[in-house]
Amino acid sequence: MTVAHEKIEIERIFEAPVALVWRAWSDPALRERWQNPSSSWTMVFENYDQRSGGTEVCHCGPGDEMTVHFTSHYPEVVPEKRIVFTTVTADNENVASVAATSVEFEETGGKTQMRFVESIAFIDGRENLADRTMGPKASIDKLAEVIEAETAKEPRHAG
């Protein structure tokens, strides 16, 4: 049995206030629009409880075939500041990885900087860093699209 330890770090600045970026992370309807990194995969939340002490269970896979399962625990959620969670990723038979993730938000001048850091233990080569990194990068690109669309819906205030 081997365990490889890796880290993913992604920083992004959104042209939106932190309240909107936070809503995109915490509102299940908005999150479902960006969380799934692939249009050819289906993602289903069995349980959605993104609060301090909460647990989330999610299944995904190509089409209707649910082959990847995520169980996340949220020890700390501070609205508009940070989300800290652990995730066990498994296929239908084995645990593939265990991750500790933090997402931090900071607003400056109406823009929001988001910092995503994930430390992952990959178990027995069932998953790898290159493949794993594609998911968050694609999801965060989709998150930017959702935030842009939601920003366009908000009324403009004359200064």
CSV table of N, CA and C in Angstrom, one decimal:
chain,number,residue,atom,x,y,z
A,1,MET,N,0.9,-1.2,0.0
A,1,MET,CA,0.0,0.0,0.0
A,1,MET,C,0.9,1.2,0.0
A,2,THR,N,0.6,2.2,-0.9
A,2,THR,CA,1.4,3.4,-1.0
A,2,THR,C,0.5,4.6,-0.9
A,3,VAL,N,1.0,5.6,-0.3
A,3,VAL,CA,0.2,6.9,-0.2
A,3,VAL,C,1.1,8.0,-0.7
A,4,ALA,N,0.7,8.8,-1.6
A,4,ALA,CA,1.4,9.9,-2.2
A,4,ALA,C,0.7,11.2,-1.7
A,5,HIS,N,1.5,12.1,-1.2
A,5,HIS,CA,0.9,13.4,-0.7
A,5,HIS,C,1.2,14.5,-1.7
A,6,GLU,N,0.2,15.2,-2.0
A,6,GLU,CA,0.3,16.3,-3.0
A,6,GLU,C,-0.6,17.5,-2.5
A,7,LYS,N,-0.4,18.6,-3.2
A,7,LYS,CA,-1.1,19.9,-2.9
A,7,LYS,C,-1.5,20.6,-4.1
A,8,ILE,N,-2.8,21.1,-4.1
A,8,ILE,CA,-3.3,22.0,-5.2
A,8,ILE,C,-3.5,23.4,-4.6
A,9,GLU,N,-3.1,24.4,-5.3
A,9,GLU,CA,-3.3,25.8,-4.8
A,9,GLU,C,-3.8,26.6,-6.0
A,10,ILE,N,-5.0,27.2,-5.9
A,10,ILE,CA,-5.5,28.0,-6.9
A,10,ILE,C,-6.0,29.3,-6.3
A,11,GLU,N,-5.6,30.4,-6.9
A,11,GLU,CA,-6.0,31.8,-6.5
A,11,GLU,C,-6.7,32.4,-7.7
A,12,ARG,N,-7.8,33.1,-7.4
A,12,ARG,CA,-8.6,33.7,-8.4
A,12,ARG,C,-9.2,35.0,-7.9
A,13,ILE,N,-9.2,36.0,-8.7
A,13,ILE,CA,-9.9,37.3,-8.3
A,13,ILE,C,-11.2,37.4,-9.2
A,14,PHE,N,-12.3,37.6,-8.5
A,14,PHE,CA,-13.6,37.8,-9.1
A,14,PHE,C,-14.0,39.2,-9.1
A,15,GLU,N,-14.6,39.7,-10.2
A,15,GLU,CA,-15.1,41.1,-10.3
A,15,GLU,C,-16.4,41.1,-9.7
A,16,ALA,N,-16.5,40.8,-8.4
A,16,ALA,CA,-17.8,40.8,-7.7
A,16,ALA,C,-17.5,40.9,-6.2
A,17,PRO,N,-18.5,41.4,-5.4
A,17,PRO,CA,-18.3,41.5,-4.0
A,17,PRO,C,-18.3,40.1,-3.3
A,18,VAL,N,-17.7,40.0,-2.2
A,18,VAL,CA,-17.6,38.7,-1.5
A,18,VAL,C,-19.0,38.1,-1.2
A,19,ALA,N,-20.0,38.9,-0.9
A,19,ALA,CA,-21.3,38.4,-0.7
A,19,ALA,C,-21.8,37.5,-1.8
A,20,LEU,N,-21.5,37.9,-3.0
A,20,LEU,CA,-22.0,37.2,-4.2
A,20,LEU,C,-21.1,35.9,-4.4
A,21,VAL,N,-19.8,36.0,-4.2
A,21,VAL,CA,-18.9,34.9,-4.4
A,21,VAL,C,-19.3,33.8,-3.3
A,22,TRP,N,-19.6,34.3,-2.1
A,22,TRP,CA,-20.0,33.4,-1.0
A,22,TRP,C,-21.3,32.7,-1.3
A,23,ARG,N,-22.2,33.4,-1.9
A,23,ARG,CA,-23.5,32.9,-2.2
A,23,ARG,C,-23.4,31.8,-3.3
A,24,ALA,N,-22.4,32.0,-4.2
A,24,ALA,CA,-22.2,31.0,-5.3
A,24,ALA,C,-21.6,29.7,-4.6
A,25,TRP,N,-20.9,29.8,-3.5
A,25,TRP,CA,-20.4,28.6,-2.8
A,25,TRP,C,-21.4,28.0,-1.9
A,26,SER,N,-22.3,28.8,-1.3
A,26,SER,CA,-23.1,28.3,-0.3
A,26,SER,C,-24.6,28.0,-0.7
A,27,ASP,N,-25.0,28.5,-1.8
A,27,ASP,CA,-26.4,28.3,-2.3
A,27,ASP,C,-26.4,27.0,-3.1
A,28,PRO,N,-27.1,25.9,-2.7
A,28,PRO,CA,-27.0,24.7,-3.5
A,28,PRO,C,-27.4,24.8,-4.9
A,29,ALA,N,-28.4,25.7,-5.3
A,29,ALA,CA,-28.8,25.8,-6.7
A,29,ALA,C,-27.6,26.4,-7.5
A,30,LEU,N,-27.0,27.4,-6.9
A,30,LEU,CA,-25.8,28.0,-7.6
A,30,LEU,C,-24.6,27.1,-7.7
A,31,ARG,N,-24.4,26.4,-6.6
A,31,ARG,CA,-23.2,25.5,-6.6
A,31,ARG,C,-23.4,24.4,-7.6
A,32,GLU,N,-24.6,23.9,-7.8
A,32,GLU,CA,-24.8,22.8,-8.7
A,32,GLU,C,-24.5,23.3,-10.2
A,33,ARG,N,-24.5,24.6,-10.4
A,33,ARG,CA,-24.2,25.1,-11.7
A,33,ARG,C,-22.8,25.1,-12.1
A,34,TRP,N,-21.9,25.1,-11.1
A,34,TRP,CA,-20.5,25.2,-11.3
A,34,TRP,C,-19.6,24.0,-10.7
A,35,GLN,N,-20.1,23.3,-9.8
A,35,GLN,CA,-19.3,22.3,-9.1
A,35,GLN,C,-18.9,21.2,-10.0
A,36,ASN,N,-19.8,20.7,-10.9
A,36,ASN,CA,-19.5,19.6,-11.7
A,36,ASN,C,-18.5,20.1,-12.9
A,37,PRO,N,-17.3,19.7,-12.9
A,37,PRO,CA,-16.4,20.2,-13.9
A,37,PRO,C,-16.6,19.7,-15.3
A,38,SER,N,-17.4,18.7,-15.5
A,38,SER,CA,-17.6,18.1,-16.9
A,38,SER,C,-19.0,18.1,-17.3
A,39,SER,N,-19.3,18.6,-18.5
A,39,SER,CA,-20.7,18.6,-19.0
A,39,SER,C,-21.2,17.2,-19.3
A,40,SER,N,-20.2,16.2,-19.5
A,40,SER,CA,-20.6,14.9,-19.8
A,40,SER,C,-20.9,14.0,-18.6
A,41,TRP,N,-20.6,14.6,-17.4
A,41,TRP,CA,-20.8,13.9,-16.1
A,41,TRP,C,-22.1,14.4,-15.4
A,42,THR,N,-22.7,13.6,-14.6
A,42,THR,CA,-23.8,14.0,-13.8
A,42,THR,C,-23.3,14.0,-12.3
A,43,MET,N,-23.7,15.1,-11.6
A,43,MET,CA,-23.4,15.2,-10.2
A,43,MET,C,-24.7,15.3,-9.4
A,44,VAL,N,-24.8,14.5,-8.3
A,44,VAL,CA,-26.0,14.4,-7.5
A,44,VAL,C,-25.6,14.6,-6.1
A,45,PHE,N,-26.2,15.6,-5.4
A,45,PHE,CA,-25.9,15.8,-3.9
A,45,PHE,C,-27.0,15.0,-3.2
A,46,GLU,N,-26.5,14.0,-2.4
A,46,GLU,CA,-27.4,13.2,-1.6
A,46,GLU,C,-27.7,13.9,-0.3
A,47,ASN,N,-26.7,14.6,0.2
A,47,ASN,CA,-26.9,15.4,1.4
A,47,ASN,C,-26.1,16.7,1.2
A,48,TYR,N,-26.7,17.8,1.6
A,48,TYR,CA,-26.0,19.1,1.4
A,48,TYR,C,-26.1,19.8,2.7
A,49,ASP,N,-25.0,19.9,3.5
A,49,ASP,CA,-25.0,20.6,4.8
A,49,ASP,C,-23.7,21.3,5.0
A,50,GLN,N,-23.6,22.4,4.3
A,50,GLN,CA,-22.3,23.2,4.3
A,50,GLN,C,-22.4,24.2,5.4
A,51,ARG,N,-22.2,23.8,6.6
A,51,ARG,CA,-22.1,24.7,7.8
A,51,ARG,C,-21.1,24.0,8.7
A,52,SER,N,-20.7,24.8,9.7
A,52,SER,CA,-19.7,24.2,10.7
A,52,SER,C,-20.4,23.0,11.3
A,53,GLY,N,-19.7,21.8,11.3
A,53,GLY,CA,-20.2,20.6,11.8
A,53,GLY,C,-21.0,19.8,10.8
A,54,GLY,N,-21.3,20.3,9.6
A,54,GLY,CA,-22.1,19.7,8.6
A,54,GLY,C,-21.3,18.6,7.8
A,55,THR,N,-22.1,17.8,7.1
A,55,THR,CA,-21.6,16.7,6.2
A,55,THR,C,-22.3,16.8,4.9
A,56,GLU,N,-21.6,16.5,3.9
A,56,GLU,CA,-22.1,16.5,2.5
A,56,GLU,C,-21.7,15.2,1.8
A,57,VAL,N,-22.7,14.6,1.1
A,57,VAL,CA,-22.4,13.4,0.3
A,57,VAL,C,-22.8,13.7,-1.1
A,58,CYS,N,-21.9,13.4,-2.0
A,58,CYS,CA,-22.2,13.7,-3.4
A,58,CYS,C,-21.7,12.5,-4.3
A,59,HIS,N,-22.4,12.2,-5.3
A,59,HIS,CA,-22.0,11.1,-6.3
A,59,HIS,C,-22.0,11.7,-7.7
A,60,CYS,N,-21.0,11.2,-8.5
A,60,CYS,CA,-21.0,11.7,-9.8
A,60,CYS,C,-20.4,10.6,-10.7
A,61,GLY,N,-20.5,10.8,-12.0
A,61,GLY,CA,-20.0,9.9,-13.0
A,61,GLY,C,-20.5,10.2,-14.4
A,62,PRO,N,-20.0,9.5,-15.4
A,62,PRO,CA,-20.4,9.7,-16.8
A,62,PRO,C,-21.9,9.3,-16.9
A,63,GLY,N,-22.7,10.2,-17.5
A,63,GLY,CA,-24.1,10.0,-17.7
A,63,GLY,C,-24.8,9.7,-16.4
A,64,ASP,N,-25.5,8.6,-16.3
A,64,ASP,CA,-26.2,8.2,-15.1
A,64,ASP,C,-25.4,7.2,-14.2
A,65,GLU,N,-24.2,6.9,-14.6
A,65,GLU,CA,-23.4,5.9,-13.9
A,65,GLU,C,-22.6,6.6,-12.8
A,66,MET,N,-23.1,6.4,-11.6
A,66,MET,CA,-22.4,7.1,-10.4
A,66,MET,C,-21.2,6.2,-10.0
A,67,THR,N,-20.0,6.6,-10.4
A,67,THR,CA,-18.8,5.8,-10.1
A,67,THR,C,-17.9,6.5,-9.1
A,68,VAL,N,-18.1,7.8,-8.8
A,68,VAL,CA,-17.2,8.5,-7.9
A,68,VAL,C,-18.1,9.0,-6.8
A,69,HIS,N,-17.6,8.8,-5.5
A,69,HIS,CA,-18.4,9.2,-4.4
A,69,HIS,C,-17.6,10.1,-3.5
A,70,PHE,N,-18.1,11.2,-3.0
A,70,PHE,CA,-17.4,12.2,-2.1
A,70,PHE,C,-18.2,12.3,-0.8
A,71,THR,N,-17.5,12.2,0.3
A,71,THR,CA,-18.1,12.5,1.6
A,71,THR,C,-17.2,13.6,2.2
A,72,SER,N,-17.8,14.8,2.4
A,72,SER,CA,-17.1,15.9,3.0
A,72,SER,C,-17.7,16.3,4.4
A,73,HIS,N,-16.7,16.6,5.2
A,73,HIS,CA,-17.1,17.1,6.6
A,73,HIS,C,-16.6,18.5,6.7
A,74,TYR,N,-17.4,19.4,7.3
A,74,TYR,CA,-17.1,20.8,7.4
A,74,TYR,C,-16.8,21.2,8.9
A,75,PRO,N,-15.6,21.1,9.4
A,75,PRO,CA,-15.3,21.5,10.7
A,75,PRO,C,-15.5,23.0,11.0
A,76,GLU,N,-15.2,23.8,9.9
A,76,GLU,CA,-15.3,25.3,10.1
A,76,GLU,C,-15.8,26.0,8.8
A,77,VAL,N,-16.9,26.7,9.0
A,77,VAL,CA,-17.5,27.5,7.9
A,77,VAL,C,-17.7,28.9,8.5
A,78,VAL,N,-17.0,29.9,8.0
A,78,VAL,CA,-17.2,31.3,8.5
A,78,VAL,C,-17.7,32.1,7.3
A,79,PRO,N,-19.0,32.4,7.3
A,79,PRO,CA,-19.6,33.1,6.1
A,79,PRO,C,-18.8,34.3,5.6
A,80,GLU,N,-18.6,34.3,4.3
A,80,GLU,CA,-17.8,35.3,3.6
A,80,GLU,C,-16.4,35.4,4.0
A,81,LYS,N,-15.9,34.5,4.7
A,81,LYS,CA,-14.4,34.4,5.1
A,81,LYS,C,-13.7,33.2,4.7
A,82,ARG,N,-14.2,32.0,5.1
A,82,ARG,CA,-13.5,30.8,4.8
A,82,ARG,C,-14.4,29.5,5.0
A,83,ILE,N,-14.0,28.5,4.2
A,83,ILE,CA,-14.6,27.2,4.3
A,83,ILE,C,-13.5,26.2,4.5
A,84,VAL,N,-13.5,25.4,5.5
A,84,VAL,CA,-12.5,24.4,5.8
A,84,VAL,C,-13.2,23.0,5.8
A,85,PHE,N,-12.8,22.1,5.0
A,85,PHE,CA,-13.4,20.8,4.9
A,85,PHE,C,-12.5,19.7,4.6
A,86,THR,N,-12.9,18.4,4.9
A,86,THR,CA,-12.2,17.2,4.5
A,86,THR,C,-13.1,16.4,3.6
A,87,THR,N,-12.4,15.7,2.6
A,87,THR,CA,-13.2,15.0,1.7
A,87,THR,C,-12.6,13.6,1.5
A,88,VAL,N,-13.4,12.6,1.6
A,88,VAL,CA,-12.9,11.2,1.2
A,88,VAL,C,-13.5,11.0,-0.2
A,89,THR,N,-12.7,10.6,-1.1
A,89,THR,CA,-13.1,10.3,-2.5
A,89,THR,C,-13.0,8.8,-2.7
A,90,ALA,N,-14.0,8.2,-3.2
A,90,ALA,CA,-14.0,6.7,-3.4
A,90,ALA,C,-14.6,6.3,-4.7
A,91,ASP,N,-14.2,5.2,-5.3
A,91,ASP,CA,-15.0,4.6,-6.4
A,91,ASP,C,-16.0,3.7,-5.7
A,92,ASN,N,-16.6,2.8,-6.5
A,92,ASN,CA,-17.6,1.8,-5.9
A,92,ASN,C,-17.0,0.8,-5.0
A,93,GLU,N,-15.6,0.7,-5.0
A,93,GLU,CA,-15.0,-0.4,-4.2
A,93,GLU,C,-13.9,0.1,-3.2
A,94,ASN,N,-13.2,1.2,-3.5
A,94,ASN,CA,-12.1,1.6,-2.7
A,94,ASN,C,-12.0,3.1,-2.5
A,95,VAL,N,-11.4,3.5,-1.4
A,95,VAL,CA,-11.0,4.9,-1.2
A,95,VAL,C,-9.9,5.2,-2.1
A,96,ALA,N,-10.0,6.3,-2.8
A,96,ALA,CA,-9.0,6.8,-3.8
A,96,ALA,C,-8.1,7.9,-3.1
A,97,SER,N,-8.7,8.7,-2.3
A,97,SER,CA,-8.0,9.8,-1.7
A,97,SER,C,-8.7,10.4,-0.5
A,98,VAL,N,-7.9,11.1,0.3
A,98,VAL,CA,-8.4,11.8,1.4
A,98,VAL,C,-7.8,13.2,1.3
A,99,ALA,N,-8.6,14.3,1.4
A,99,ALA,CA,-8.1,15.6,1.3
A,99,ALA,C,-8.6,16.6,2.4
A,100,ALA,N,-7.7,17.5,2.7
A,100,ALA,CA,-8.1,18.6,3.6
A,100,ALA,C,-8.0,19.9,2.7
A,101,THR,N,-9.1,20.6,2.7
A,101,THR,CA,-9.3,21.8,1.8
A,101,THR,C,-9.7,23.0,2.6
A,102,SER,N,-9.1,24.2,2.2
A,102,SER,CA,-9.5,25.4,2.7
A,102,SER,C,-9.8,26.4,1.5
A,103,VAL,N,-10.8,27.1,1.7
A,103,VAL,CA,-11.2,28.2,0.7
A,103,VAL,C,-11.3,29.5,1.4
A,104,GLU,N,-10.5,30.4,1.1
A,104,GLU,CA,-10.6,31.7,1.8
A,104,GLU,C,-11.0,32.8,0.8
A,105,PHE,N,-11.8,33.8,1.4
A,105,PHE,CA,-12.3,34.9,0.6
A,105,PHE,C,-11.9,36.2,1.2
A,106,GLU,N,-11.5,37.2,0.4
A,106,GLU,CA,-11.2,38.5,0.9
A,106,GLU,C,-11.6,39.5,-0.2
A,107,GLU,N,-12.4,40.5,0.3
A,107,GLU,CA,-12.9,41.5,-0.6
A,107,GLU,C,-12.0,42.8,-0.5
A,108,THR,N,-11.7,43.3,-1.6
A,108,THR,CA,-11.0,44.6,-1.7
A,108,THR,C,-11.5,45.4,-2.9
A,109,GLY,N,-12.0,46.6,-2.6
A,109,GLY,CA,-12.5,47.4,-3.7
A,109,GLY,C,-13.6,46.8,-4.6
A,110,GLY,N,-14.5,46.0,-4.0
A,110,GLY,CA,-15.6,45.4,-4.7
A,110,GLY,C,-15.2,44.2,-5.5
A,111,LYS,N,-13.9,43.8,-5.4
A,111,LYS,CA,-13.5,42.5,-6.0
A,111,LYS,C,-13.2,41.5,-4.9
A,112,THR,N,-13.3,40.2,-5.2
A,112,THR,CA,-13.0,39.2,-4.2
A,112,THR,C,-11.9,38.3,-4.7
A,113,GLN,N,-10.9,38.2,-3.8
A,113,GLN,CA,-9.8,37.2,-4.0
A,113,GLN,C,-10.2,35.9,-3.3
A,114,MET,N,-10.1,34.8,-4.0
A,114,MET,CA,-10.4,33.5,-3.5
A,114,MET,C,-9.2,32.7,-3.5
A,115,ARG,N,-8.8,32.0,-2.4
A,115,ARG,CA,-7.7,31.1,-2.4
A,115,ARG,C,-8.1,29.7,-2.0
A,116,PHE,N,-7.9,28.8,-2.9
A,116,PHE,CA,-8.3,27.4,-2.7
A,116,PHE,C,-7.0,26.6,-2.5
A,117,VAL,N,-6.9,25.9,-1.4
A,117,VAL,CA,-5.7,25.1,-1.1
A,117,VAL,C,-6.2,23.7,-0.7
A,118,GLU,N,-5.7,22.7,-1.3
A,118,GLU,CA,-6.2,21.3,-1.0
A,118,GLU,C,-4.9,20.4,-0.9
A,119,SER,N,-4.8,19.8,0.3
A,119,SER,CA,-3.7,18.8,0.6
A,119,SER,C,-4.3,17.4,0.5
A,120,ILE,N,-3.7,16.6,-0.4
A,120,ILE,CA,-4.4,15.3,-0.7
A,120,ILE,C,-3.4,14.2,-0.4
A,121,ALA,N,-4.0,13.1,0.1
A,121,ALA,CA,-3.3,11.8,0.2
A,121,ALA,C,-3.9,10.9,-0.8
A,122,PHE,N,-3.2,10.6,-1.8
A,122,PHE,CA,-3.6,9.6,-2.9
A,122,PHE,C,-3.2,8.2,-2.5
A,123,ILE,N,-4.2,7.3,-2.5
A,123,ILE,CA,-4.0,6.0,-2.0
A,123,ILE,C,-3.8,5.0,-3.1
A,124,ASP,N,-2.7,4.3,-3.1
A,124,ASP,CA,-2.4,3.2,-4.0
A,124,ASP,C,-2.6,3.6,-5.5
A,125,GLY,N,-2.3,4.8,-5.8
A,125,GLY,CA,-2.3,5.2,-7.2
A,125,GLY,C,-3.7,5.2,-7.9
A,126,ARG,N,-4.8,5.2,-7.1
A,126,ARG,CA,-6.1,5.1,-7.7
A,126,ARG,C,-6.5,6.5,-8.2
A,127,GLU,N,-5.8,7.5,-7.9
A,127,GLU,CA,-6.0,8.9,-8.4
A,127,GLU,C,-4.7,9.5,-8.5
A,128,ASN,N,-4.5,10.6,-9.3
A,128,ASN,CA,-3.2,11.3,-9.4
A,128,ASN,C,-3.4,12.8,-9.4
A,129,LEU,N,-2.3,13.5,-9.2
A,129,LEU,CA,-2.4,14.9,-9.1
A,129,LEU,C,-2.9,15.6,-10.4
A,130,ALA,N,-2.4,15.2,-11.5
A,130,ALA,CA,-2.7,15.8,-12.8
A,130,ALA,C,-4.3,15.7,-13.0
A,131,ASP,N,-4.8,14.5,-12.9
A,131,ASP,CA,-6.2,14.3,-13.1
A,131,ASP,C,-7.0,15.1,-12.0
A,132,ARG,N,-6.6,15.0,-10.8
A,132,ARG,CA,-7.3,15.7,-9.7
A,132,ARG,C,-7.3,17.2,-9.8
A,133,THR,N,-6.2,17.8,-10.3
A,133,THR,CA,-6.1,19.2,-10.5
A,133,THR,C,-7.1,19.7,-11.5
A,134,MET,N,-7.4,18.9,-12.6
A,134,MET,CA,-8.3,19.4,-13.6
A,134,MET,C,-9.7,19.7,-13.1
A,135,GLY,N,-10.1,18.9,-12.1
A,135,GLY,CA,-11.5,19.1,-11.5
A,135,GLY,C,-11.7,20.5,-10.9
A,136,PRO,N,-10.8,20.9,-9.9
A,136,PRO,CA,-11.0,22.2,-9.3
A,136,PRO,C,-10.8,23.3,-10.3
A,137,LYS,N,-9.8,23.2,-11.2
A,137,LYS,CA,-9.5,24.3,-12.1
A,137,LYS,C,-10.8,24.5,-13.0
A,138,ALA,N,-11.3,23.4,-13.6
A,138,ALA,CA,-12.5,23.5,-14.4
A,138,ALA,C,-13.7,24.0,-13.6
A,139,SER,N,-13.9,23.6,-12.4
A,139,SER,CA,-15.0,24.0,-11.6
A,139,SER,C,-14.9,25.5,-11.3
A,140,ILE,N,-13.7,26.0,-11.0
A,140,ILE,CA,-13.5,27.4,-10.7
A,140,ILE,C,-13.7,28.3,-11.9
A,141,ASP,N,-13.3,27.7,-13.1
A,141,ASP,CA,-13.6,28.5,-14.3
A,141,ASP,C,-15.1,28.6,-14.5
A,142,LYS,N,-15.9,27.5,-14.2
A,142,LYS,CA,-17.3,27.6,-14.2
A,142,LYS,C,-17.9,28.5,-13.2
A,143,LEU,N,-17.3,28.5,-12.0
A,143,LEU,CA,-17.7,29.4,-10.9
A,143,LEU,C,-17.6,30.8,-11.4
A,144,ALA,N,-16.5,31.2,-12.1
A,144,ALA,CA,-16.4,32.5,-12.6
A,144,ALA,C,-17.5,32.9,-13.5
A,145,GLU,N,-17.9,31.9,-14.4
A,145,GLU,CA,-19.0,32.2,-15.3
A,145,GLU,C,-20.3,32.4,-14.5
A,146,VAL,N,-20.6,31.6,-13.5
A,146,VAL,CA,-21.8,31.7,-12.7
A,146,VAL,C,-21.8,33.1,-12.0
A,147,ILE,N,-20.7,33.5,-11.4
A,147,ILE,CA,-20.6,34.8,-10.7
A,147,ILE,C,-20.8,35.9,-11.7
A,148,GLU,N,-20.2,35.8,-12.9
A,148,GLU,CA,-20.4,36.8,-13.9
A,148,GLU,C,-21.9,36.9,-14.3
A,149,ALA,N,-22.6,35.8,-14.5
A,149,ALA,CA,-24.0,35.8,-14.8
A,149,ALA,C,-24.8,36.4,-13.7
A,150,GLU,N,-24.5,36.0,-12.5
A,150,GLU,CA,-25.3,36.6,-11.3
A,150,GLU,C,-25.0,38.1,-11.2
A,151,THR,N,-23.8,38.5,-11.4
A,151,THR,CA,-23.5,39.9,-11.3
A,151,THR,C,-24.3,40.7,-12.4
A,152,ALA,N,-24.5,40.1,-13.5
A,152,ALA,CA,-25.3,40.8,-14.6
A,152,ALA,C,-26.7,41.0,-14.2
A,153,LYS,N,-27.2,40.1,-13.3
A,153,LYS,CA,-28.6,40.2,-12.8
A,153,LYS,C,-28.8,41.2,-11.8
A,154,GLU,N,-27.7,41.6,-11.1
A,154,GLU,CA,-27.9,42.6,-10.0
A,154,GLU,C,-28.1,44.0,-10.5
A,155,PRO,N,-29.0,44.7,-9.9
A,155,PRO,CA,-29.2,46.1,-10.3
A,155,PRO,C,-28.0,47.0,-10.1
A,156,ARG,N,-27.8,47.9,-11.1
A,156,ARG,CA,-26.6,48.8,-11.0
A,156,ARG,C,-27.0,50.0,-10.2
A,157,HIS,N,-26.2,50.5,-9.4
A,157,HIS,CA,-26.4,51.7,-8.6
A,157,HIS,C,-25.7,52.8,-9.2
A,158,ALA,N,-26.3,54.0,-9.3
A,158,ALA,CA,-25.6,55.2,-9.8
A,158,ALA,C,-24.8,55.7,-8.7
A,159,GLY,N,-23.6,56.1,-9.1
A,159,GLY,CA,-22.7,56.7,-8.1
A,159,GLY,C,-22.8,58.1,-8.1
